[in-house]
Amino acid sequence: MIAIGSDHGGFALKKALMAHLDKRGLAYKDFGTYSEASCDYPVYAKAVAHAVADGECERGFLICGTGIGVSITANKVPGIRAALCGDCFSAEATRQHNDANILCMGARVVGEGLALKIADTFLDTPFSNDERHIRRISQIEG
Ligand code: RB5
């Protein structure tokens, strides 16, 4: 199960991402927001981050205008490694090296086509399981 959330700035891209996940046959849970009305991004970032940290969902997607507010918020939750990505190389590397469990994107930064490719890259790239990366990840919260 994928947790997905956005504020108003990311609402349209979140809808496109959910349609894309539907096409891929991947299950997700939408933690809001549910309209373009102005709202506060930490509410949705915390909901998605806790769903992932608690094990309710394996991965998460968070979208706001820049992706910055949701990434700062999500990374405050223990066990969360949220990566703000605007390109496919970073999405691939953060899965391989950081075992990132939440992908953050900025809807005012990346277009829909690129955002969907970044999301696919994030979903389809496994963690390397290399000893050095396991060691470094353990040092993040150690
Ligand atoms: C909302 O205007 C905007 O501040 C928000 O979407 C996000 O970019 C914050 O980091």
PDB file of C-alpha atoms and ligand atoms in Angstrom:
ATOM      1  CA  MET A   1       0.000   0.000   0.000  1.00  0.00           C
ATOM      2  CA  ILE A   2       1.278   3.453  -0.944  1.00  0.00           C
ATOM      3  CA  ALA A   3       0.410   6.466   1.215  1.00  0.00           C
ATOM      4  CA  ILE A   4      -0.200   9.622  -0.790  1.00  0.00           C
ATOM      5  CA  GLY A   5      -0.820  13.184   0.298  1.00  0.00           C
ATOM      6  CA  SER A   6      -0.562  16.778  -0.805  1.00  0.00           C
ATOM      7  CA  ASP A   7      -1.556  20.306   0.059  1.00  0.00           C
ATOM      8  CA  HIS A   8      -3.555  22.516  -2.327  1.00  0.00           C
ATOM      9  CA  GLY A   9      -0.390  23.313  -4.313  1.00  0.00           C
ATOM     10  CA  GLY A  10       0.111  19.623  -5.054  1.00  0.00           C
ATOM     11  CA  PHE A  11      -3.522  18.613  -5.420  1.00  0.00           C
ATOM     12  CA  ALA A  12      -3.687  18.469  -9.239  1.00  0.00           C
ATOM     13  CA  LEU A  13      -0.422  16.523  -9.506  1.00  0.00           C
ATOM     14  CA  LYS A  14      -1.582  14.144  -6.769  1.00  0.00           C
ATOM     15  CA  LYS A  15      -4.711  13.380  -8.813  1.00  0.00           C
ATOM     16  CA  ALA A  16      -2.562  12.668 -11.879  1.00  0.00           C
ATOM     17  CA  LEU A  17      -0.307  10.435  -9.793  1.00  0.00           C
ATOM     18  CA  MET A  18      -3.279   8.498  -8.415  1.00  0.00           C
ATOM     19  CA  ALA A  19      -4.612   7.957 -11.950  1.00  0.00           C
ATOM     20  CA  HIS A  20      -1.153   6.689 -12.901  1.00  0.00           C
ATOM     21  CA  LEU A  21      -1.085   4.287  -9.944  1.00  0.00           C
ATOM     22  CA  ASP A  22      -4.565   3.066 -10.956  1.00  0.00           C
ATOM     23  CA  LYS A  23      -3.216   2.303 -14.452  1.00  0.00           C
ATOM     24  CA  ARG A  24      -0.328   0.373 -12.919  1.00  0.00           C
ATOM     25  CA  GLY A  25      -2.717  -1.535 -10.656  1.00  0.00           C
ATOM     26  CA  LEU A  26      -0.976  -0.303  -7.494  1.00  0.00           C
ATOM     27  CA  ALA A  27      -3.000   0.196  -4.311  1.00  0.00           C
ATOM     28  CA  TYR A  28      -2.780   3.514  -2.472  1.00  0.00           C
ATOM     29  CA  LYS A  29      -4.461   5.401   0.354  1.00  0.00           C
ATOM     30  CA  ASP A  30      -5.156   9.101  -0.119  1.00  0.00           C
ATOM     31  CA  PHE A  31      -4.533  11.056   3.092  1.00  0.00           C
ATOM     32  CA  GLY A  32      -5.761  14.362   1.592  1.00  0.00           C
ATOM     33  CA  THR A  33      -6.089  17.181   0.924  1.00  0.00           C
ATOM     34  CA  TYR A  34      -9.260  16.626  -1.054  1.00  0.00           C
ATOM     35  CA  SER A  35      -9.711  19.967  -2.836  1.00  0.00           C
ATOM     36  CA  GLU A  36      -7.785  22.984  -4.118  1.00  0.00           C
ATOM     37  CA  ALA A  37      -8.810  25.036  -1.077  1.00  0.00           C
ATOM     38  CA  SER A  38      -5.837  26.532   0.727  1.00  0.00           C
ATOM     39  CA  CYS A  39      -4.600  24.309   3.546  1.00  0.00           C
ATOM     40  CA  ASP A  40      -1.555  23.571   5.703  1.00  0.00           C
ATOM     41  CA  TYR A  41       0.976  21.096   4.244  1.00  0.00           C
ATOM     42  CA  PRO A  42       2.250  19.750   7.624  1.00  0.00           C
ATOM     43  CA  VAL A  43      -1.140  18.144   8.306  1.00  0.00           C
ATOM     44  CA  TYR A  44      -0.885  15.902   5.236  1.00  0.00           C
ATOM     45  CA  ALA A  45       2.861  15.351   5.458  1.00  0.00           C
ATOM     46  CA  LYS A  46       2.504  14.109   9.051  1.00  0.00           C
ATOM     47  CA  ALA A  47      -0.407  11.804   8.147  1.00  0.00           C
ATOM     48  CA  VAL A  48       1.567  10.151   5.330  1.00  0.00           C
ATOM     49  CA  ALA A  49       4.789   9.988   7.345  1.00  0.00           C
ATOM     50  CA  HIS A  50       3.072   8.295  10.295  1.00  0.00           C
ATOM     51  CA  ALA A  51       1.322   5.803   8.006  1.00  0.00           C
ATOM     52  CA  VAL A  52       4.724   4.783   6.628  1.00  0.00           C
ATOM     53  CA  ALA A  53       6.569   4.884   9.964  1.00  0.00           C
ATOM     54  CA  ASP A  54       3.838   2.778  11.635  1.00  0.00           C
ATOM     55  CA  GLY A  55       3.943   0.174   8.849  1.00  0.00           C
ATOM     56  CA  GLU A  56       0.404   0.813   7.583  1.00  0.00           C
ATOM     57  CA  CYS A  57       1.941   1.703   4.195  1.00  0.00           C
ATOM     58  CA  GLU A  58       5.286   0.617   2.692  1.00  0.00           C
ATOM     59  CA  ARG A  59       6.027   3.791   0.736  1.00  0.00           C
ATOM     60  CA  GLY A  60       4.716   7.332   0.567  1.00  0.00           C
ATOM     61  CA  PHE A  61       4.330  10.156  -1.924  1.00  0.00           C
ATOM     62  CA  LEU A  62       4.053  13.770  -0.796  1.00  0.00           C
ATOM     63  CA  ILE A  63       3.477  16.757  -3.033  1.00  0.00           C
ATOM     64  CA  CYS A  64       3.300  20.463  -2.268  1.00  0.00           C
ATOM     65  CA  GLY A  65       4.179  23.529  -4.325  1.00  0.00           C
ATOM     66  CA  THR A  66       7.926  23.122  -3.920  1.00  0.00           C
ATOM     67  CA  GLY A  67       8.123  19.735  -2.204  1.00  0.00           C
ATOM     68  CA  ILE A  68      10.211  21.416   0.471  1.00  0.00           C
ATOM     69  CA  GLY A  69       7.610  21.918   3.202  1.00  0.00           C
ATOM     70  CA  VAL A  70       6.383  18.329   3.046  1.00  0.00           C
ATOM     71  CA  SER A  71       9.926  16.921   3.012  1.00  0.00           C
ATOM     72  CA  ILE A  72      11.038  18.981   6.015  1.00  0.00           C
ATOM     73  CA  THR A  73       7.926  17.867   7.915  1.00  0.00           C
ATOM     74  CA  ALA A  74       8.079  14.177   6.975  1.00  0.00           C
ATOM     75  CA  ASN A  75      11.744  13.914   7.955  1.00  0.00           C
ATOM     76  CA  LYS A  76      10.891  14.932  11.533  1.00  0.00           C
ATOM     77  CA  VAL A  77       9.109  11.588  12.014  1.00  0.00           C
ATOM     78  CA  PRO A  78      11.466   8.845  13.291  1.00  0.00           C
ATOM     79  CA  GLY A  79      12.045   6.131  10.706  1.00  0.00           C
ATOM     80  CA  ILE A  80      11.187   8.361   7.765  1.00  0.00           C
ATOM     81  CA  ARG A  81      13.684   8.997   5.006  1.00  0.00           C
ATOM     82  CA  ALA A  82      11.875  11.426   2.732  1.00  0.00           C
ATOM     83  CA  ALA A  83      13.678  12.447  -0.458  1.00  0.00           C
ATOM     84  CA  LEU A  84      12.794  15.574  -2.422  1.00  0.00           C
ATOM     85  CA  CYS A  85      13.443  14.704  -6.060  1.00  0.00           C
ATOM     86  CA  GLY A  86      13.143  16.693  -9.271  1.00  0.00           C
ATOM     87  CA  ASP A  87      14.924  14.210 -11.528  1.00  0.00           C
ATOM     88  CA  CYS A  88      15.048  10.454 -12.149  1.00  0.00           C
ATOM     89  CA  PHE A  89      18.737  10.084 -11.258  1.00  0.00           C
ATOM     90  CA  SER A  90      18.064  11.324  -7.714  1.00  0.00           C
ATOM     91  CA  ALA A  91      14.978   9.107  -7.363  1.00  0.00           C
ATOM     92  CA  GLU A  92      17.015   6.051  -8.384  1.00  0.00           C
ATOM     93  CA  ALA A  93      19.981   6.938  -6.186  1.00  0.00           C
ATOM     94  CA  THR A  94      17.927   7.685  -3.103  1.00  0.00           C
ATOM     95  CA  ARG A  95      16.292   4.253  -3.298  1.00  0.00           C
ATOM     96  CA  GLN A  96      19.639   2.491  -3.889  1.00  0.00           C
ATOM     97  CA  HIS A  97      21.679   4.449  -1.339  1.00  0.00           C
ATOM     98  CA  ASN A  98      19.274   5.874   1.252  1.00  0.00           C
ATOM     99  CA  ASP A  99      16.436   3.325   1.103  1.00  0.00           C
ATOM    100  CA  ALA A 100      14.166   6.387   1.023  1.00  0.00           C
ATOM    101  CA  ASN A 101      10.625   5.495   2.018  1.00  0.00           C
ATOM    102  CA  ILE A 102       8.859   8.700   0.972  1.00  0.00           C
ATOM    103  CA  LEU A 103       9.201  10.568  -2.319  1.00  0.00           C
ATOM    104  CA  CYS A 104       8.492  14.309  -2.198  1.00  0.00           C
ATOM    105  CA  MET A 105       7.941  16.418  -5.287  1.00  0.00           C
ATOM    106  CA  GLY A 106       7.142  20.042  -6.044  1.00  0.00           C
ATOM    107  CA  ALA A 107       4.176  20.497  -8.336  1.00  0.00           C
ATOM    108  CA  ARG A 108       5.341  24.013  -9.198  1.00  0.00           C
ATOM    109  CA  VAL A 109       8.790  22.646 -10.032  1.00  0.00           C
ATOM    110  CA  VAL A 110       8.290  19.507 -12.140  1.00  0.00           C
ATOM    111  CA  GLY A 111       5.781  18.938 -14.927  1.00  0.00           C
ATOM    112  CA  GLU A 112       3.366  16.036 -14.797  1.00  0.00           C
ATOM    113  CA  GLY A 113       5.243  13.880 -17.322  1.00  0.00           C
ATOM    114  CA  LEU A 114       8.526  14.119 -15.439  1.00  0.00           C
ATOM    115  CA  ALA A 115       6.804  13.665 -12.069  1.00  0.00           C
ATOM    116  CA  LEU A 116       5.254  10.362 -13.173  1.00  0.00           C
ATOM    117  CA  LYS A 117       8.621   9.103 -14.441  1.00  0.00           C
ATOM    118  CA  ILE A 118      10.255  10.104 -11.151  1.00  0.00           C
ATOM    119  CA  ALA A 119       7.512   8.247  -9.261  1.00  0.00           C
ATOM    120  CA  ASP A 120       7.973   5.127 -11.416  1.00  0.00           C
ATOM    121  CA  THR A 121      11.733   5.227 -10.890  1.00  0.00           C
ATOM    122  CA  PHE A 122      11.241   5.525  -7.131  1.00  0.00           C
ATOM    123  CA  LEU A 123       8.768   2.634  -7.066  1.00  0.00           C
ATOM    124  CA  ASP A 124      10.771   0.333  -9.318  1.00  0.00           C
ATOM    125  CA  THR A 125      14.251   0.769  -7.823  1.00  0.00           C
ATOM    126  CA  PRO A 126      15.206  -1.556  -4.962  1.00  0.00           C
ATOM    127  CA  PHE A 127      17.555  -0.705  -2.099  1.00  0.00           C
ATOM    128  CA  SER A 128      21.095  -1.870  -2.900  1.00  0.00           C
ATOM    129  CA  ASN A 129      21.503  -3.657   0.449  1.00  0.00           C
ATOM    130  CA  ASP A 130      25.197  -2.752   0.296  1.00  0.00           C
ATOM    131  CA  GLU A 131      26.890  -2.898   3.688  1.00  0.00           C
ATOM    132  CA  ARG A 132      28.155   0.692   3.427  1.00  0.00           C
ATOM    133  CA  HIS A 133      24.686   2.030   2.744  1.00  0.00           C
ATOM    134  CA  ILE A 134      23.142  -0.015   5.573  1.00  0.00           C
ATOM    135  CA  ARG A 135      25.836   1.380   7.896  1.00  0.00           C
ATOM    136  CA  ARG A 136      25.248   4.970   6.810  1.00  0.00           C
ATOM    137  CA  ILE A 137      21.466   4.690   7.141  1.00  0.00           C
ATOM    138  CA  SER A 138      21.875   3.277  10.660  1.00  0.00           C
ATOM    139  CA  GLN A 139      23.960   6.375  11.507  1.00  0.00           C
ATOM    140  CA  ILE A 140      21.138   8.743  10.528  1.00  0.00           C
ATOM    141  CA  GLU A 141      19.089   8.017  13.632  1.00  0.00           C
ATOM    142  CA  GLY A 142      21.748   6.241  15.683  1.00  0.00           C
TER     143      GLY A 142
HETATM  144  C1  RB5 B   1       1.756  26.780  -0.597  1.00  0.00           C
HETATM  145  O1  RB5 B   1       1.578  28.036  -1.143  1.00  0.00           O
HETATM  146  C2  RB5 B   1       3.227  26.427  -0.546  1.00  0.00           C
HETATM  147  O2  RB5 B   1       3.865  27.201   0.415  1.00  0.00           O
HETATM  148  C3  RB5 B   1       3.416  24.964  -0.266  1.00  0.00           C
HETATM  149  O3  RB5 B   1       2.757  24.212  -1.238  1.00  0.00           O
HETATM  150  C4  RB5 B   1       4.839  24.448  -0.260  1.00  0.00           C
HETATM  151  O4  RB5 B   1       5.529  24.854  -1.390  1.00  0.00           O
HETATM  152  C5  RB5 B   1       5.586  24.666   0.972  1.00  0.00           C
HETATM  153  O5  RB5 B   1       6.749  24.243   1.121  1.00  0.00           O
END
